[in-house]
Amino acid sequence: MASTGDQNASVGTAVTAENNPLRVAADKRLPRIAGPCSMVMFGVTGDLAQKKLLPAIYDLANRGLLPPGFSFVGFARRDWTDAKFAEVFYDAVKAHARTPFREDVWESLAQGIRFVSGAFDDADAFTDLATTVQKLDMERGTGGNTAFYLSIPPDWFAPVTERLQAAGLSDAESDTWRRVIIEKPFGDNLESAQQLNAIVEGVFPPDSVFRIDHYLGKETVQNLLALRFANQLFEPIWNANFVDHVQITMAEDIGIGGRAGYYDDVGAAKDVIQNHLLQLLALTAMEEPIAFSASAVRAEKEKVLASVRLPEDLNASTSRGRYTGGWQGGEEVRGYLDEDGVQAEKNTETYAAITLNVNTRRWAGVPFYLRTGKRLGKRVSEIAVVFKRAPAYLSPPVPPKNWARMRLLFGCSPMKASRCVSAPRCREVRWMCGM
């Protein structure tokens, strides 16, 4: 047993990136904790913030992964006080948090919650924001470190970034940092993405800009690397000699809800295929990186994406559509054009599919089918690696042309196991693909 002196020394140990007395010892998912810092979130009244981001902040606090003085500032046009925003934050946590609610954790987190009311182009509001951040530095010991999370429509990324610079919020002093987190989509096309990139990196250093594809944060998606490179069973057959084709699907059984303002300008292809599904394609097709570091994994993914080729006949290799009204799950639902805020003349799709080829030795001749949509038969996010048929001399009681192919299904949703489906009787062998 430790002596009394040892125990007192342990109690008095400073909070560092490697030592956090509030962290749950059994939780090994993150090797480090955040140092003193605050976060400013633009768009805290949006659907993404309410259902995902605010509950995620609480979950981090509940797991002991936030520093004791962590502070959170919400920025939106609502005329709210700090107390009112704290109530909204509380309701979002109670409704959507993934960890059990603990009153003591919430009370500690709530002490650092603030709200600044204003529009994204209101210079005075950004001055108030700068004052709020400075007060938190002094009162809560956030150390001058601030992350700005832009959970806002893409058209506002550049104006908000420039307002942060004008208010002096982007300037980090010695031994401090200022960072910006930008949700997808990052621009409408290559030209607009390059213009936005120039504006953002003109305000923040490149290593302080985080372009977020939240889909990659799913543990099941991250575990795909373990399935491939830490498993000797699959690597020898993970190529064109054995694989017939690959299907990558993200289907939803819901409509757009109240997101017409965003979705009607984007559509299914830009909302899902050009980010989520292309990232899954890269993880599926990439070669083994030299290390499991961000730069090494990115380098291999870039090689895959640079090798992607479109089919010559796009009319035969792509598909677009949108859902109509009808019945789903015993409930009558509206068609896309009947949703509030939708403009028919924009011709926005809610379903999109495309066939791509990866022009590498490993995948030559193997088509990759990417598809996504809303109001489909069921919710599913998965990668299906479909293998070639067995030789015909293995004669089952059905003609070879009717044989089902062996499929490796990798679920990309929480609590989904990968499974192997064999032909022709479709028996299943299940195993978890945890790290």
GROMACS .gro file of C-alpha atoms in nm:
model
  435
    1MET     CA    1   0.000   0.000   0.000
    2ALA     CA    2   0.114   0.356  -0.064
    3SER     CA    3   0.220   0.564   0.233
    4THR     CA    4   0.026   0.869   0.347
    5GLY     CA    5   0.292   1.088   0.191
    6ASP     CA    6   0.258   0.907  -0.142
    7GLN     CA    7  -0.119   0.950  -0.136
    8ASN     CA    8  -0.090   1.321  -0.065
    9ALA     CA    9   0.160   1.360  -0.346
   10SER     CA   10  -0.079   1.184  -0.581
   11VAL     CA   11  -0.366   1.410  -0.481
   12GLY     CA   12  -0.153   1.718  -0.541
   13THR     CA   13  -0.029   1.613  -0.885
   14ALA     CA   14  -0.095   1.874  -1.152
   15VAL     CA   15  -0.336   1.802  -1.434
   16THR     CA   16  -0.138   1.735  -1.752
   17ALA     CA   17  -0.202   1.573  -2.089
   18GLU     CA   18  -0.090   1.243  -1.939
   19ASN     CA   19  -0.254   1.276  -1.595
   20ASN     CA   20  -0.621   1.355  -1.533
   21PRO     CA   21  -0.764   1.270  -1.189
   22LEU     CA   22  -1.118   1.282  -1.332
   23ARG     CA   23  -1.055   1.022  -1.600
   24VAL     CA   24  -1.208   0.677  -1.564
   25ALA     CA   25  -0.914   0.441  -1.537
   26ALA     CA   26  -1.085   0.162  -1.732
   27ASP     CA   27  -1.144   0.385  -2.037
   28LYS     CA   28  -0.848   0.326  -2.272
   29ARG     CA   29  -0.996   0.462  -2.597
   30LEU     CA   30  -0.805   0.791  -2.592
   31PRO     CA   31  -0.442   0.792  -2.474
   32ARG     CA   32  -0.436   1.163  -2.387
   33ILE     CA   33  -0.671   1.426  -2.250
   34ALA     CA   34  -0.716   1.782  -2.370
   35GLY     CA   35  -0.514   2.051  -2.198
   36PRO     CA   36  -0.673   2.376  -2.072
   37CYS     CA   37  -0.899   2.511  -2.345
   38SER     CA   38  -1.239   2.643  -2.445
   39MET     CA   39  -1.460   2.577  -2.746
   40VAL     CA   40  -1.676   2.825  -2.934
   41MET     CA   41  -1.948   2.664  -3.145
   42PHE     CA   42  -2.129   2.853  -3.418
   43GLY     CA   43  -2.471   2.712  -3.506
   44VAL     CA   44  -2.556   2.558  -3.168
   45THR     CA   45  -2.929   2.569  -3.248
   46GLY     CA   46  -2.889   2.339  -3.551
   47ASP     CA   47  -2.990   1.975  -3.575
   48LEU     CA   48  -2.631   1.846  -3.585
   49ALA     CA   49  -2.534   2.038  -3.273
   50GLN     CA   50  -2.842   1.937  -3.077
   51LYS     CA   51  -2.830   1.568  -3.160
   52LYS     CA   52  -2.458   1.500  -3.194
   53LEU     CA   53  -2.216   1.773  -3.093
   54LEU     CA   54  -2.353   1.897  -2.760
   55PRO     CA   55  -2.415   1.542  -2.630
   56ALA     CA   56  -2.062   1.449  -2.744
   57ILE     CA   57  -1.915   1.731  -2.532
   58TYR     CA   58  -2.096   1.592  -2.228
   59ASP     CA   59  -1.985   1.237  -2.308
   60LEU     CA   60  -1.622   1.351  -2.313
   61ALA     CA   61  -1.669   1.520  -1.977
   62ASN     CA   62  -1.843   1.212  -1.839
   63ARG     CA   63  -1.548   0.995  -1.942
   64GLY     CA   64  -1.301   1.231  -1.775
   65LEU     CA   65  -1.145   1.342  -2.103
   66LEU     CA   66  -1.194   1.717  -2.064
   67PRO     CA   67  -0.980   1.940  -1.840
   68PRO     CA   68  -1.144   2.069  -1.520
   69GLY     CA   69  -1.165   2.428  -1.645
   70PHE     CA   70  -1.305   2.343  -1.989
   71SER     CA   71  -1.549   2.610  -2.110
   72PHE     CA   72  -1.803   2.612  -2.390
   73VAL     CA   73  -1.945   2.916  -2.570
   74GLY     CA   74  -2.249   2.894  -2.793
   75PHE     CA   75  -2.299   3.152  -3.069
   76ALA     CA   76  -2.633   3.196  -3.249
   77ARG     CA   77  -2.897   3.455  -3.331
   78ARG     CA   78  -3.130   3.354  -3.049
   79ASP     CA   79  -3.179   3.612  -2.774
   80TRP     CA   80  -3.071   3.375  -2.496
   81THR     CA   81  -2.902   3.425  -2.164
   82ASP     CA   82  -2.627   3.193  -2.040
   83ALA     CA   83  -2.883   3.017  -1.819
   84LYS     CA   84  -3.127   2.964  -2.108
   85PHE     CA   85  -2.857   2.816  -2.329
   86ALA     CA   86  -2.752   2.590  -2.043
   87GLU     CA   87  -3.111   2.459  -2.032
   88VAL     CA   88  -3.103   2.388  -2.407
   89PHE     CA   89  -2.766   2.216  -2.367
   90TYR     CA   90  -2.907   2.010  -2.077
   91ASP     CA   91  -3.210   1.897  -2.280
   92ALA     CA   92  -2.987   1.790  -2.571
   93VAL     CA   93  -2.767   1.590  -2.335
   94LYS     CA   94  -3.060   1.416  -2.165
   95ALA     CA   95  -3.212   1.324  -2.502
   96HIS     CA   96  -2.906   1.214  -2.698
   97ALA     CA   97  -2.601   1.147  -2.476
   98ARG     CA   98  -2.452   0.798  -2.514
   99THR     CA   99  -2.317   0.775  -2.160
  100PRO     CA  100  -2.526   0.766  -1.840
  101PHE     CA  101  -2.629   1.104  -1.705
  102ARG     CA  102  -2.447   1.208  -1.387
  103GLU     CA  103  -2.558   1.524  -1.211
  104ASP     CA  104  -2.214   1.601  -1.069
  105VAL     CA  105  -2.055   1.586  -1.415
  106TRP     CA  106  -2.322   1.812  -1.559
  107GLU     CA  107  -2.288   2.068  -1.278
  108SER     CA  108  -1.913   2.084  -1.333
  109LEU     CA  109  -1.957   2.126  -1.710
  110ALA     CA  110  -2.236   2.383  -1.672
  111GLN     CA  111  -2.009   2.618  -1.477
  112GLY     CA  112  -1.820   2.694  -1.798
  113ILE     CA  113  -2.119   2.733  -2.035
  114ARG     CA  114  -2.170   3.075  -2.191
  115PHE     CA  115  -2.379   3.217  -2.477
  116VAL     CA  116  -2.322   3.506  -2.717
  117SER     CA  117  -2.615   3.630  -2.925
  118GLY     CA  118  -2.554   3.765  -3.273
  119ALA     CA  119  -2.556   3.710  -3.647
  120PHE     CA  120  -2.262   3.563  -3.835
  121ASP     CA  121  -2.195   3.900  -4.003
  122ASP     CA  122  -2.239   4.114  -3.689
  123ALA     CA  123  -1.906   4.276  -3.600
  124ASP     CA  124  -2.031   4.386  -3.256
  125ALA     CA  125  -2.131   4.029  -3.171
  126PHE     CA  126  -1.779   3.908  -3.249
  127THR     CA  127  -1.640   4.180  -3.024
  128ASP     CA  128  -1.866   4.048  -2.746
  129LEU     CA  129  -1.741   3.698  -2.824
  130ALA     CA  130  -1.379   3.811  -2.788
  131THR     CA  131  -1.462   3.965  -2.451
  132THR     CA  132  -1.632   3.643  -2.337
  133VAL     CA  133  -1.334   3.430  -2.439
  134GLN     CA  134  -1.094   3.662  -2.256
  135LYS     CA  135  -1.304   3.646  -1.939
  136LEU     CA  136  -1.303   3.267  -1.953
  137ASP     CA  137  -0.925   3.269  -1.983
  138MET     CA  138  -0.903   3.464  -1.658
  139GLU     CA  139  -1.191   3.305  -1.468
  140ARG     CA  140  -1.163   2.942  -1.580
  141GLY     CA  141  -0.796   2.909  -1.664
  142THR     CA  142  -0.845   2.804  -2.026
  143GLY     CA  143  -0.491   2.915  -2.106
  144GLY     CA  144  -0.568   3.118  -2.417
  145ASN     CA  145  -0.642   2.799  -2.613
  146THR     CA  146  -0.966   2.811  -2.813
  147ALA     CA  147  -1.121   2.591  -3.079
  148PHE     CA  148  -1.387   2.738  -3.308
  149TYR     CA  149  -1.638   2.481  -3.437
  150LEU     CA  150  -1.827   2.595  -3.748
  151SER     CA  151  -2.149   2.390  -3.748
  152ILE     CA  152  -2.305   2.628  -3.997
  153PRO     CA  153  -2.413   2.641  -4.364
  154PRO     CA  154  -2.111   2.627  -4.600
  155ASP     CA  155  -2.175   2.977  -4.738
  156TRP     CA  156  -2.084   3.120  -4.398
  157PHE     CA  157  -1.747   2.945  -4.354
  158ALA     CA  158  -1.543   3.223  -4.514
  159PRO     CA  159  -1.732   3.522  -4.361
  160VAL     CA  160  -1.716   3.377  -4.008
  161THR     CA  161  -1.345   3.299  -4.044
  162GLU     CA  162  -1.276   3.655  -4.155
  163ARG     CA  163  -1.484   3.795  -3.867
  164LEU     CA  164  -1.279   3.590  -3.622
  165GLN     CA  165  -0.965   3.748  -3.764
  166ALA     CA  166  -1.108   4.100  -3.748
  167ALA     CA  167  -1.199   4.053  -3.382
  168GLY     CA  168  -0.851   3.924  -3.298
  169LEU     CA  169  -0.985   3.582  -3.208
  170SER     CA  170  -0.766   3.394  -3.455
  171ASP     CA  171  -0.440   3.531  -3.319
  172ALA     CA  172  -0.264   3.291  -3.084
  173GLU     CA  173  -0.006   3.422  -2.841
  174SER     CA  174   0.314   3.239  -2.756
  175ASP     CA  175   0.255   2.888  -2.616
  176THR     CA  176  -0.119   2.901  -2.696
  177TRP     CA  177  -0.327   2.785  -2.990
  178ARG     CA  178  -0.635   2.882  -3.188
  179ARG     CA  179  -0.795   2.621  -3.414
  180VAL     CA  180  -1.093   2.604  -3.644
  181ILE     CA  181  -1.309   2.298  -3.717
  182ILE     CA  182  -1.514   2.302  -4.037
  183GLU     CA  183  -1.790   2.054  -4.116
  184LYS     CA  184  -1.838   1.917  -4.465
  185PRO     CA  185  -1.911   2.007  -4.740
  186PHE     CA  186  -1.595   2.211  -4.797
  187GLY     CA  187  -1.696   2.408  -5.104
  188ASP     CA  188  -1.932   2.325  -5.392
  189ASN     CA  189  -1.665   2.222  -5.643
  190LEU     CA  190  -1.288   2.225  -5.687
  191GLU     CA  191  -1.269   2.598  -5.758
  192SER     CA  192  -1.481   2.702  -5.459
  193ALA     CA  193  -1.297   2.457  -5.232
  194GLN     CA  194  -0.963   2.608  -5.335
  195GLN     CA  195  -1.096   2.961  -5.276
  196LEU     CA  196  -1.229   2.867  -4.933
  197ASN     CA  197  -0.904   2.694  -4.849
  198ALA     CA  198  -0.709   3.009  -4.935
  199ILE     CA  199  -0.933   3.223  -4.714
  200VAL     CA  200  -0.925   2.989  -4.414
  201GLU     CA  201  -0.548   2.929  -4.431
  202GLY     CA  202  -0.498   3.302  -4.466
  203VAL     CA  203  -0.645   3.334  -4.116
  204PHE     CA  204  -0.534   3.012  -3.943
  205PRO     CA  205  -0.211   2.815  -4.000
  206PRO     CA  206  -0.269   2.498  -4.207
  207ASP     CA  207  -0.200   2.272  -3.908
  208SER     CA  208  -0.472   2.454  -3.711
  209VAL     CA  209  -0.747   2.385  -3.966
  210PHE     CA  210  -0.952   2.067  -3.917
  211ARG     CA  211  -1.190   1.967  -4.196
  212ILE     CA  212  -1.422   1.718  -4.033
  213ASP     CA  213  -1.586   1.415  -4.186
  214HIS     CA  214  -1.767   1.296  -3.874
  215TYR     CA  215  -1.843   0.961  -4.039
  216LEU     CA  216  -1.477   0.863  -3.999
  217GLY     CA  217  -1.513   0.896  -3.623
  218LYS     CA  218  -1.728   0.584  -3.602
  219GLU     CA  219  -1.535   0.311  -3.425
  220THR     CA  220  -1.663   0.053  -3.671
  221VAL     CA  221  -1.521   0.256  -3.961
  222GLN     CA  222  -1.185   0.290  -3.787
  223ASN     CA  223  -1.186  -0.084  -3.719
  224LEU     CA  224  -1.184  -0.149  -4.093
  225LEU     CA  225  -0.808  -0.093  -4.084
  226ALA     CA  226  -0.774  -0.362  -3.818
  227LEU     CA  227  -0.988  -0.602  -4.021
  228ARG     CA  228  -0.761  -0.557  -4.320
  229PHE     CA  229  -0.410  -0.522  -4.188
  230ALA     CA  230  -0.414  -0.707  -3.854
  231ASN     CA  231  -0.593  -1.010  -3.995
  232GLN     CA  232  -0.394  -1.262  -4.198
  233LEU     CA  233  -0.712  -1.433  -4.314
  234PHE     CA  234  -0.824  -1.167  -4.561
  235GLU     CA  235  -0.516  -0.990  -4.696
  236PRO     CA  236  -0.419  -1.270  -4.942
  237ILE     CA  237  -0.764  -1.262  -5.106
  238TRP     CA  238  -0.820  -0.884  -5.089
  239ASN     CA  239  -0.759  -0.823  -5.459
  240ALA     CA  240  -0.893  -0.864  -5.812
  241ASN     CA  241  -0.796  -1.232  -5.827
  242PHE     CA  242  -1.069  -1.319  -5.578
  243VAL     CA  243  -1.302  -1.019  -5.547
  244ASP     CA  244  -1.580  -0.976  -5.805
  245HIS     CA  245  -1.702  -0.633  -5.692
  246VAL     CA  246  -1.746  -0.409  -5.386
  247GLN     CA  247  -2.070  -0.242  -5.275
  248ILE     CA  248  -2.061   0.055  -5.036
  249THR     CA  249  -2.404   0.157  -4.913
  250MET     CA  250  -2.539   0.423  -4.681
  251ALA     CA  251  -2.919   0.402  -4.678
  252GLU     CA  252  -3.158   0.585  -4.447
  253ASP     CA  253  -3.523   0.514  -4.378
  254ILE     CA  254  -3.601   0.877  -4.287
  255GLY     CA  255  -3.660   1.188  -4.494
  256ILE     CA  256  -3.480   1.521  -4.469
  257GLY     CA  257  -3.679   1.638  -4.165
  258GLY     CA  258  -3.623   2.010  -4.115
  259ARG     CA  259  -3.297   2.025  -4.312
  260ALA     CA  260  -3.438   2.155  -4.642
  261GLY     CA  261  -3.240   2.479  -4.613
  262TYR     CA  262  -2.919   2.279  -4.630
  263TYR     CA  263  -3.015   1.964  -4.817
  264ASP     CA  264  -3.194   2.130  -5.109
  265ASP     CA  265  -2.869   2.303  -5.207
  266VAL     CA  266  -2.657   1.990  -5.174
  267GLY     CA  267  -2.841   1.665  -5.253
  268ALA     CA  268  -2.745   1.306  -5.184
  269ALA     CA  269  -2.434   1.292  -5.404
  270LYS     CA  270  -2.258   1.588  -5.243
  271ASP     CA  271  -2.394   1.515  -4.896
  272VAL     CA  272  -2.272   1.155  -4.877
  273ILE     CA  273  -2.094   1.014  -5.183
  274GLN     CA  274  -1.823   1.276  -5.231
  275ASN     CA  275  -1.712   1.254  -4.868
  276HIS     CA  276  -1.838   0.960  -4.658
  277LEU     CA  277  -1.849   0.693  -4.926
  278LEU     CA  278  -1.530   0.796  -5.103
  279GLN     CA  279  -1.354   0.780  -4.768
  280LEU     CA  280  -1.487   0.426  -4.715
  281LEU     CA  281  -1.373   0.335  -5.067
  282ALA     CA  282  -1.025   0.464  -4.984
  283LEU     CA  283  -1.008   0.264  -4.659
  284THR     CA  284  -1.126  -0.049  -4.842
  285ALA     CA  285  -0.887  -0.019  -5.137
  286MET     CA  286  -0.574   0.136  -4.986
  287GLU     CA  287  -0.242  -0.039  -4.940
  288GLU     CA  288  -0.099  -0.094  -4.595
  289PRO     CA  289   0.052   0.231  -4.459
  290ILE     CA  290   0.408   0.240  -4.328
  291ALA     CA  291   0.266   0.345  -3.987
  292PHE     CA  292  -0.074   0.404  -3.835
  293SER     CA  293  -0.019   0.779  -3.818
  294ALA     CA  294  -0.242   1.045  -3.972
  295SER     CA  295   0.009   1.140  -4.241
  296ALA     CA  296   0.089   0.780  -4.340
  297VAL     CA  297  -0.276   0.675  -4.366
  298ARG     CA  298  -0.360   0.991  -4.559
  299ALA     CA  299  -0.079   0.924  -4.806
  300GLU     CA  300  -0.219   0.581  -4.893
  301LYS     CA  301  -0.573   0.714  -4.919
  302GLU     CA  302  -0.457   0.985  -5.157
  303LYS     CA  303  -0.301   0.724  -5.383
  304VAL     CA  304  -0.632   0.537  -5.405
  305LEU     CA  305  -0.837   0.848  -5.474
  306ALA     CA  306  -0.588   0.955  -5.742
  307SER     CA  307  -0.639   0.613  -5.906
  308VAL     CA  308  -1.019   0.632  -5.919
  309ARG     CA  309  -1.159   0.638  -6.273
  310LEU     CA  310  -1.508   0.720  -6.393
  311PRO     CA  311  -1.672   0.483  -6.643
  312GLU     CA  312  -1.687   0.609  -7.000
  313ASP     CA  313  -2.068   0.592  -7.013
  314LEU     CA  314  -2.192   0.792  -6.714
  315ASN     CA  315  -2.556   0.751  -6.817
  316ALA     CA  316  -2.524   0.376  -6.769
  317SER     CA  317  -2.312   0.402  -6.456
  318THR     CA  318  -2.494   0.662  -6.247
  319SER     CA  319  -2.844   0.700  -6.110
  320ARG     CA  320  -3.036   0.981  -5.940
  321GLY     CA  321  -3.384   0.993  -5.791
  322ARG     CA  322  -3.591   1.130  -5.506
  323TYR     CA  323  -3.853   0.987  -5.277
  324THR     CA  324  -4.225   1.040  -5.320
  325GLY     CA  325  -4.510   1.027  -5.072
  326GLY     CA  326  -4.651   0.702  -4.939
  327TRP     CA  327  -4.648   0.476  -4.637
  328GLN     CA  328  -4.349   0.367  -4.435
  329GLY     CA  329  -4.354   0.174  -4.109
  330GLY     CA  330  -4.730   0.212  -4.082
  331GLU     CA  331  -4.704   0.590  -4.110
  332GLU     CA  332  -4.798   0.812  -4.400
  333VAL     CA  333  -4.499   1.020  -4.513
  334ARG     CA  334  -4.458   1.312  -4.749
  335GLY     CA  335  -4.267   1.315  -5.073
  336TYR     CA  336  -3.953   1.523  -5.106
  337LEU     CA  337  -4.121   1.798  -5.306
  338ASP     CA  338  -4.385   1.827  -5.032
  339GLU     CA  339  -4.128   1.884  -4.757
  340ASP     CA  340  -4.122   2.234  -4.607
  341GLY     CA  341  -3.870   2.463  -4.775
  342VAL     CA  342  -3.798   2.245  -5.081
  343GLN     CA  343  -3.780   2.421  -5.419
  344ALA     CA  344  -3.879   2.196  -5.708
  345GLU     CA  345  -3.679   2.391  -5.966
  346LYS     CA  346  -3.350   2.291  -5.799
  347ASN     CA  347  -3.403   1.930  -5.910
  348THR     CA  348  -3.226   1.799  -5.598
  349GLU     CA  349  -3.182   1.423  -5.567
  350THR     CA  350  -3.236   1.220  -5.249
  351TYR     CA  351  -3.091   0.901  -5.402
  352ALA     CA  352  -2.763   0.873  -5.589
  353ALA     CA  353  -2.552   0.583  -5.711
  354ILE     CA  354  -2.233   0.559  -5.912
  355THR     CA  355  -1.994   0.292  -6.037
  356LEU     CA  356  -1.623   0.366  -5.997
  357ASN     CA  357  -1.306   0.182  -6.093
  358VAL     CA  358  -0.976   0.189  -5.904
  359ASN     CA  359  -0.693   0.180  -6.155
  360THR     CA  360  -0.433  -0.012  -5.952
  361ARG     CA  361  -0.281  -0.358  -5.990
  362ARG     CA  362  -0.471  -0.480  -5.682
  363TRP     CA  363  -0.814  -0.369  -5.803
  364ALA     CA  364  -0.792  -0.372  -6.184
  365GLY     CA  365  -1.128  -0.473  -6.328
  366VAL     CA  366  -1.315  -0.468  -5.992
  367PRO     CA  367  -1.609  -0.223  -5.996
  368PHE     CA  368  -1.693  -0.029  -5.679
  369TYR     CA  369  -2.066   0.048  -5.646
  370LEU     CA  370  -2.144   0.349  -5.424
  371ARG     CA  371  -2.505   0.433  -5.334
  372THR     CA  372  -2.695   0.640  -5.083
  373GLY     CA  373  -3.048   0.758  -5.031
  374LYS     CA  374  -3.324   0.864  -4.796
  375ARG     CA  375  -3.665   0.704  -4.736
  376LEU     CA  376  -3.534   0.363  -4.840
  377GLY     CA  377  -3.657   0.029  -4.711
  378LYS     CA  378  -3.429   0.017  -4.408
  379ARG     CA  379  -3.138   0.194  -4.244
  380VAL     CA  380  -2.807   0.033  -4.334
  381SER     CA  381  -2.444   0.144  -4.362
  382GLU     CA  382  -2.215  -0.129  -4.484
  383ILE     CA  383  -1.935  -0.237  -4.713
  384ALA     CA  384  -1.997  -0.561  -4.900
  385VAL     CA  385  -1.692  -0.729  -5.052
  386VAL     CA  386  -1.840  -0.982  -5.294
  387PHE     CA  387  -1.612  -1.266  -5.402
  388LYS     CA  388  -1.609  -1.452  -5.731
  389ARG     CA  389  -1.816  -1.767  -5.778
  390ALA     CA  390  -1.661  -2.102  -5.700
  391PRO     CA  391  -1.561  -2.331  -5.991
  392ALA     CA  392  -1.851  -2.507  -6.162
  393TYR     CA  393  -1.723  -2.860  -6.093
  394LEU     CA  394  -1.836  -2.823  -5.729
  395SER     CA  395  -2.184  -2.935  -5.827
  396PRO     CA  396  -2.462  -2.836  -5.585
  397PRO     CA  397  -2.825  -2.917  -5.668
  398VAL     CA  398  -2.873  -2.580  -5.841
  399PRO     CA  399  -2.722  -2.450  -6.167
  400PRO     CA  400  -2.395  -2.255  -6.121
  401LYS     CA  401  -2.546  -1.939  -6.264
  402ASN     CA  402  -2.790  -1.933  -5.971
  403TRP     CA  403  -2.524  -1.968  -5.703
  404ALA     CA  404  -2.497  -1.680  -5.460
  405ARG     CA  405  -2.148  -1.541  -5.419
  406MET     CA  406  -1.956  -1.538  -5.091
  407ARG     CA  407  -1.988  -1.194  -4.934
  408LEU     CA  408  -1.797  -1.027  -4.654
  409LEU     CA  409  -2.027  -0.767  -4.499
  410PHE     CA  410  -1.871  -0.498  -4.285
  411GLY     CA  411  -2.127  -0.293  -4.087
  412CYS     CA  412  -2.036   0.074  -4.044
  413SER     CA  413  -2.297   0.157  -3.779
  414PRO     CA  414  -2.243   0.133  -3.402
  415MET     CA  415  -2.280  -0.217  -3.254
  416LYS     CA  416  -2.264  -0.381  -3.597
  417ALA     CA  417  -2.061  -0.696  -3.644
  418SER     CA  418  -1.897  -0.802  -3.965
  419ARG     CA  419  -2.023  -1.128  -4.103
  420CYS     CA  420  -1.944  -1.371  -4.377
  421VAL     CA  421  -2.237  -1.499  -4.583
  422SER     CA  422  -2.164  -1.819  -4.774
  423ALA     CA  423  -2.340  -1.972  -5.072
  424PRO     CA  424  -2.561  -2.146  -5.156
  425ARG     CA  425  -2.734  -2.191  -4.819
  426CYS     CA  426  -2.636  -1.849  -4.683
  427ARG     CA  427  -2.508  -1.974  -4.350
  428GLU     CA  428  -2.355  -1.696  -4.143
  429VAL     CA  429  -2.036  -1.688  -3.942
  430ARG     CA  430  -2.018  -1.379  -3.720
  431TRP     CA  431  -1.723  -1.214  -3.552
  432MET     CA  432  -1.660  -0.875  -3.400
  433CYS     CA  433  -1.398  -0.654  -3.561
  434GLY     CA  434  -1.288  -0.461  -3.253
  435MET     CA  435  -0.941  -0.320  -3.219
   0.00000   0.00000   0.00000
